[in-house]
């Protein structure tokens, strides 16, 4: 890997990275995909994906990602499993990546390193993950287990308000649990949520336990009022945790422009402030965070990388 200069290196193998790989491979750029610790990305952590176009019956998340990988490989993408980028030097082209201790040089770089969810940090949250605990209303809200059931949304920002409002389509009631006595969401989002008669805010409250571990299915939450110290229990079938995301962008700090939360800023299309470095998917998207939008951004990043290389006769 040391001396060969890649035309396109892709950090990440989720929907964004593998779609970028497909497009770059079909442009005969033989991209190298560095999968990181989670080959296939976040979608491999879910079972059925019902909103990825082309699968009327839904598709298993891991199966979808294996298909994307095979499709990219068919056209010449090289997928390096488990390879993690530890460091980057984007000050000069070719860019220098440190991958598992070795150096890799690349003319263009597509960053598709995704974002993780912020967790409450409770044992019961871990135990009941995907058994009623979820981090994405758009992904899971319509599941039969949540239909006509009381649900809890944890958080007080725009995402929490949006998720709570969205869930009123399915739920019998939505409790919006927030640790403060007012929402920190934008005025319009907060007003929309609070004026919805199906949404009941629960102020000054923190989740101390998610109930149902014994039955392997969420049955409620135990809340602690941080002003009065009082405890209360709310029965519910699902807990939607919307307390923020953490983009996997630490290694690019001080080299690429990011917003305060660490999302890489796209200057135009999929471009970053460094010519030759492109970005796609959840590491630069705090709005949609969907498989199909990540894939679309991966496509855009690869097309732009290809155009840059072509303009340089590479
Ligand atoms: C439980 C769950 C269910 C979901 N369900 C749906 C759904 O039904 N429909 C939908 O549209 N969306 C769903 N989503 C959201 C969807 O998974 C994401 O929007 C999508 O995966 C984002 O793709 P991405 O390529 O940007 O990032 P990710 O899928 O997060 O992939 C990031 C990749 O970057 C790699 N990486 C990170 N750091 C490094 C590094 N330093 N070096 C090398 N590689 C690195 C990781 O290993 C990984 O391969 C769900 C998410 C979760 C968690």
Coordinates of C-alpha atoms and ligand atoms in Angstrom, one line a residue:
X1 CA 0.0 0.0 0.0
X2 CA 2.9 2.3 0.8
X3 CA 4.1 3.8 -2.5
X4 CA 1.3 3.3 -4.9
X5 CA -0.8 6.5 -5.3
X6 CA -4.5 5.8 -5.4
X7 CA -6.8 7.9 -7.5
X8 CA -9.7 7.7 -5.1
X9 CA -9.7 6.5 -1.5
X10 CA -12.9 6.2 0.4
X11 CA -13.2 6.3 4.2
X12 CA -16.2 4.3 5.2
X13 CA -18.3 1.4 3.9
X14 CA -21.8 2.5 4.7
X15 CA -24.4 3.5 2.1
X16 CA -22.4 6.6 1.3
X17 CA -19.0 5.0 1.0
X18 CA -20.2 2.0 -1.0
X19 CA -22.2 4.0 -3.4
X20 CA -19.3 6.3 -4.0
X21 CA -17.2 3.2 -4.6
X22 CA -19.7 1.9 -7.2
X23 CA -19.6 5.2 -9.1
X24 CA -15.9 5.6 -8.9
X25 CA -15.3 2.0 -9.9
X26 CA -17.6 2.3 -12.9
X27 CA -15.6 5.4 -13.9
X28 CA -12.6 3.0 -13.9
X29 CA -10.9 4.7 -11.0
X30 CA -10.4 1.5 -9.0
X31 CA -11.2 3.1 -5.7
X32 CA -10.0 1.7 -2.4
X33 CA -12.6 1.5 0.3
X34 CA -11.4 1.5 3.9
X35 CA -14.2 -0.1 5.8
X36 CA -13.2 0.8 9.4
X37 CA -14.5 -1.2 12.3
X38 CA -18.0 -1.5 10.9
X39 CA -18.0 -2.9 7.4
X40 CA -21.4 -2.0 5.8
X41 CA -21.9 0.8 8.3
X42 CA -24.9 1.5 10.5
X43 CA -27.5 -0.2 8.4
X44 CA -25.9 -3.6 9.3
X45 CA -27.2 -3.0 12.9
X46 CA -30.8 -3.2 11.8
X47 CA -32.9 -6.1 10.5
X48 CA -35.5 -4.9 8.1
X49 CA -35.2 -1.7 6.1
X50 CA -38.6 -0.7 4.7
X51 CA -37.8 2.6 3.0
X52 CA -34.9 1.9 0.7
X53 CA -36.4 2.2 -2.8
X54 CA -36.6 -1.0 -4.9
X55 CA -37.6 -3.5 -2.1
X56 CA -41.4 -3.7 -1.9
X57 CA -41.1 -6.3 0.9
X58 CA -38.3 -4.5 2.7
X59 CA -34.7 -5.8 2.9
X60 CA -32.4 -7.0 5.6
X61 CA -29.9 -4.2 6.4
X62 CA -26.8 -6.5 6.2
X63 CA -28.0 -8.2 3.0
X64 CA -28.5 -4.7 1.4
X65 CA -24.9 -3.7 2.4
X66 CA -23.4 -6.9 1.2
X67 CA -25.1 -6.4 -2.2
X68 CA -23.8 -2.8 -2.4
X69 CA -20.3 -4.1 -1.6
X70 CA -20.5 -6.8 -4.3
X71 CA -21.9 -4.4 -6.8
X72 CA -19.0 -2.0 -6.3
X73 CA -16.4 -4.9 -6.3
X74 CA -17.9 -6.1 -9.6
X75 CA -16.6 -3.0 -11.3
X76 CA -13.2 -3.0 -9.6
X77 CA -13.5 -1.4 -6.2
X78 CA -11.1 -2.8 -3.7
X79 CA -12.6 -3.2 -0.3
X80 CA -10.1 -3.4 2.6
X81 CA -12.0 -5.0 5.5
X82 CA -11.3 -3.7 9.0
X83 CA -8.9 -1.0 7.7
X84 CA -9.2 2.0 9.9
X85 CA -7.8 5.5 9.1
X86 CA -6.0 6.8 12.1
X87 CA -4.6 10.0 10.8
X88 CA -4.8 12.2 7.7
X89 CA -2.6 14.9 6.2
X90 CA -4.7 16.9 3.8
X91 CA -2.2 19.8 3.5
X92 CA -0.9 18.7 0.1
X93 CA -1.8 16.3 -2.7
X94 CA -1.5 13.5 -2.9
X95 CA -3.2 13.3 0.5
X96 CA -1.5 11.1 3.1
X97 CA -3.6 8.6 5.2
X98 CA -2.3 6.5 8.0
X99 CA -4.2 3.2 7.8
X100 CA -3.5 0.7 10.6
X101 CA 0.0 2.1 10.9
X102 CA 0.9 2.1 7.2
X103 CA 0.9 5.1 4.9
X104 CA -1.4 5.4 1.9
X105 CA -1.4 8.1 -0.7
X106 CA -4.4 9.3 -2.7
X107 CA -5.1 12.0 -5.2
X108 CA -8.7 12.4 -4.1
X109 CA -10.4 11.4 -0.8
X110 CA -14.1 10.7 -0.2
X111 CA -15.0 10.9 3.5
X112 CA -18.0 8.8 4.4
X113 CA -17.3 8.0 8.0
X114 CA -20.9 8.4 9.3
X115 CA -22.1 9.4 12.7
X116 CA -23.0 7.7 15.9
X117 CA -26.0 8.2 18.2
X118 CA -25.6 9.7 21.6
X119 CA -26.7 7.2 24.2
X120 CA -28.3 7.7 27.6
X121 CA -25.7 5.4 29.0
X122 CA -28.1 3.0 30.8
X123 CA -27.6 -0.7 31.0
X124 CA -31.3 -1.2 30.3
X125 CA -30.9 0.9 27.2
X126 CA -28.3 -1.5 25.9
X127 CA -30.4 -4.6 26.8
X128 CA -33.5 -3.3 25.1
X129 CA -31.8 -1.9 22.0
X130 CA -34.0 -2.9 19.0
X131 CA -36.5 -4.4 21.5
X132 CA -38.4 -1.1 21.7
X133 CA -35.4 1.2 22.2
X134 CA -34.6 3.0 19.0
X135 CA -32.7 6.1 17.8
X136 CA -34.7 6.9 14.6
X137 CA -38.4 7.5 14.3
X138 CA -38.3 7.8 10.5
X139 CA -36.7 4.3 10.4
X140 CA -38.7 2.5 13.0
X141 CA -41.8 4.6 13.9
X142 CA -44.1 2.7 11.5
X143 CA -43.2 -0.8 12.9
X144 CA -46.2 -2.8 14.0
X145 CA -44.9 -3.0 17.6
X146 CA -45.4 0.7 18.0
X147 CA -48.8 1.1 16.3
X148 CA -51.5 2.6 18.6
X149 CA -49.2 2.3 21.6
X150 CA -48.0 5.0 24.0
X151 CA -44.4 6.0 23.1
X152 CA -41.7 8.0 24.8
X153 CA -39.3 10.4 23.0
X154 CA -36.3 11.6 25.0
X155 CA -34.8 14.9 24.2
X156 CA -35.6 18.6 23.8
X157 CA -34.1 19.7 20.5
X158 CA -35.3 19.9 17.0
X159 CA -34.8 16.2 16.4
X160 CA -36.8 15.2 19.5
X161 CA -39.7 17.6 18.5
X162 CA -39.6 16.3 14.9
X163 CA -39.6 12.7 16.0
X164 CA -42.4 13.2 18.5
X165 CA -44.5 15.0 15.9
X166 CA -43.9 12.2 13.4
X167 CA -44.7 9.5 15.8
X168 CA -48.2 10.9 16.5
X169 CA -49.2 9.4 13.2
X170 CA -48.8 5.9 14.7
X171 CA -48.8 6.2 18.5
X172 CA -51.8 6.5 20.8
X173 CA -49.9 9.1 22.8
X174 CA -46.3 10.5 22.8
X175 CA -44.6 11.6 26.0
X176 CA -41.8 14.0 25.3
X177 CA -39.4 13.7 28.2
X178 CA -36.9 16.5 28.6
X179 CA -34.5 17.2 31.4
X180 CA -35.2 21.0 31.4
X181 CA -38.4 23.0 31.8
X182 CA -38.4 24.2 28.3
X183 CA -37.5 22.9 24.9
X184 CA -34.3 24.0 23.3
X185 CA -35.7 23.3 19.8
X186 CA -36.3 26.2 17.4
X187 CA -39.5 28.1 18.2
X188 CA -41.5 26.7 15.2
X189 CA -40.6 23.1 15.9
X190 CA -41.3 23.5 19.7
X191 CA -44.7 25.1 19.0
X192 CA -45.6 22.4 16.5
X193 CA -44.8 19.7 19.0
X194 CA -46.4 21.3 22.0
X195 CA -49.6 22.2 20.2
X196 CA -50.1 18.6 19.1
X197 CA -52.8 17.2 21.3
X198 CA -51.2 13.7 21.2
X199 CA -47.9 15.0 22.6
X200 CA -47.5 15.4 26.4
X201 CA -44.3 17.0 27.6
X202 CA -42.7 15.7 30.8
X203 CA -40.5 18.4 32.1
X204 CA -37.4 18.3 34.3
X205 CA -37.2 14.6 34.0
X206 CA -34.4 12.1 33.2
X207 CA -34.8 8.5 32.4
X208 CA -33.3 6.4 35.2
X209 CA -34.3 3.0 33.7
X210 CA -36.0 1.6 30.7
X211 CA -38.4 -1.2 31.9
X212 CA -39.0 -4.5 30.2
X213 CA -35.6 -6.2 30.2
X214 CA -37.1 -9.3 31.8
X215 CA -39.6 -9.7 28.9
X216 CA -37.1 -8.6 26.3
X217 CA -39.5 -5.9 25.2
X218 CA -39.9 -2.3 26.4
X219 CA -42.8 -1.9 28.7
X220 CA -42.1 1.6 30.2
X221 CA -39.7 4.1 31.6
X222 CA -38.8 5.1 35.1
X223 CA -38.2 8.8 35.3
X224 CA -36.5 10.9 38.0
X225 CA -37.6 14.6 38.4
X226 CA -34.3 16.5 38.7
X227 CA -36.0 19.3 40.6
X228 CA -38.2 17.5 43.1
X229 CA -36.4 14.1 43.2
X230 CA -39.8 12.4 42.6
X231 CA -39.9 9.2 40.6
X232 CA -42.6 8.3 38.1
X233 CA -43.2 5.4 35.7
X234 CA -44.7 5.8 32.3
X235 CA -46.0 2.7 30.4
X236 CA -44.9 2.6 26.8
X237 CA -44.0 0.2 24.0
X238 CA -41.1 2.2 22.6
X239 CA -38.5 4.7 23.7
X240 CA -37.1 6.9 20.9
X241 CA -33.8 8.5 22.0
X242 CA -33.2 11.8 20.3
X243 CA -30.4 13.5 22.3
X244 CA -28.0 14.0 19.4
X245 CA -25.5 12.5 17.1
X246 CA -21.7 12.5 17.1
X247 CA -20.1 12.6 13.6
X248 CA -17.1 10.4 13.2
X249 CA -14.9 13.3 12.1
X250 CA -12.3 13.7 14.9
X251 CA -9.4 12.8 12.7
X252 CA -10.2 15.7 10.3
X253 CA -10.3 18.3 13.0
X254 CA -8.3 21.5 12.2
X255 CA -7.9 20.3 8.6
X256 CA -11.5 20.6 7.3
X257 CA -14.1 23.1 8.0
X258 CA -16.7 21.7 10.4
X259 CA -19.7 23.1 12.2
X260 CA -19.8 23.3 16.0
X261 CA -21.1 19.8 16.3
X262 CA -18.3 18.4 14.1
X263 CA -20.2 17.8 10.9
X264 CA -18.0 18.5 7.9
X265 CA -19.2 21.5 5.9
X266 CA -19.9 21.0 2.2
X267 CA -18.8 24.2 0.3
X268 CA -20.4 23.2 -3.0
X269 CA -22.0 19.9 -3.9
X270 CA -19.9 17.3 -2.2
X271 CA -16.8 19.4 -1.9
X272 CA -15.1 20.5 1.3
X273 CA -12.9 23.5 1.8
X274 CA -9.9 21.4 0.6
X275 CA -9.8 20.8 -3.1
X276 CA -9.8 17.0 -3.8
X277 CA -11.5 16.1 -0.6
X278 CA -15.2 15.3 -0.8
X279 CA -17.7 14.3 1.8
X280 CA -20.9 12.2 1.8
X281 CA -23.5 10.8 4.1
X282 CA -24.2 11.2 7.8
X283 CA -20.8 12.7 8.7
X284 CA -21.9 15.9 6.9
X285 CA -25.7 15.6 7.2
X286 CA -27.5 16.4 10.4
X287 CA -30.8 16.9 8.6
X288 CA -31.9 13.7 6.9
X289 CA -29.6 10.8 8.1
X290 CA -31.1 8.2 5.8
X291 CA -29.6 5.4 3.8
X292 CA -31.0 6.7 0.6
X293 CA -29.7 10.3 1.2
X294 CA -26.3 8.9 2.2
X295 CA -26.2 6.9 -1.0
X296 CA -27.2 9.9 -3.1
X297 CA -24.4 12.0 -1.5
X298 CA -21.9 9.1 -2.1
X299 CA -22.9 9.2 -5.8
X300 CA -22.4 13.0 -5.9
X301 CA -19.0 12.8 -4.2
X302 CA -17.7 10.1 -6.7
X303 CA -18.9 12.1 -9.7
X304 CA -17.2 15.2 -8.4
X305 CA -13.9 13.3 -7.7
X306 CA -14.0 11.8 -11.2
X307 CA -14.6 15.3 -12.8
X308 CA -11.7 16.8 -10.8
X309 CA -9.4 14.0 -11.9
X310 CA -10.5 14.3 -15.5
X311 CA -9.9 18.0 -15.5
X312 CA -6.4 17.2 -14.3
X313 CA -6.0 14.5 -17.0
X314 CA -5.6 11.8 -14.3
Ligands
LIG1 C1 -30.7 0.9 14.1 C2 -30.7 1.8 12.9 C3 -31.7 1.6 12.0 C4 -31.8 2.4 10.8 N1 -32.8 2.2 9.9 C5 -32.8 2.9 8.8 C6 -33.8 2.7 7.9 O1 -34.7 1.8 8.0 N2 -33.8 3.4 6.7 C7 -32.9 4.4 6.5 O2 -32.9 5.0 5.4 N3 -31.9 4.6 7.4 C8 -31.8 3.9 8.5 N4 -30.9 4.2 9.5 C9 -29.9 5.3 9.2 C10 -28.8 4.8 8.2 O3 -28.3 3.6 8.7 C11 -27.8 5.8 8.1 O4 -28.4 7.1 7.6 C12 -26.7 5.4 7.0 O5 -26.1 4.2 7.4 C13 -25.7 6.5 6.8 O6 -24.7 6.0 6.0 P1 -23.2 6.5 6.0 O7 -22.6 5.8 4.9 O8 -23.2 8.0 5.9 O9 -22.6 6.1 7.4 P2 -22.5 4.7 8.2 O10 -23.5 3.8 7.7 O11 -22.6 5.2 9.6 O12 -21.1 4.2 7.8 C14 -19.9 4.8 8.3 C15 -18.7 4.0 7.9 O13 -17.5 4.7 8.2 C16 -16.6 3.8 8.7 N5 -15.6 4.5 9.5 C17 -15.8 5.4 10.5 N6 -14.6 6.0 10.9 C18 -13.7 5.4 10.1 C19 -12.3 5.5 10.0 N7 -11.6 6.3 10.8 N8 -11.6 4.7 9.1 C20 -12.3 3.9 8.3 N9 -13.6 3.8 8.3 C21 -14.3 4.5 9.2 C22 -17.5 2.8 9.6 O14 -16.8 1.6 9.9 C23 -18.6 2.6 8.6 O15 -18.3 1.6 7.6 C24 -30.8 3.4 10.6 C25 -29.8 3.6 11.6 C26 -29.8 2.8 12.7 C27 -28.7 3.0 13.7

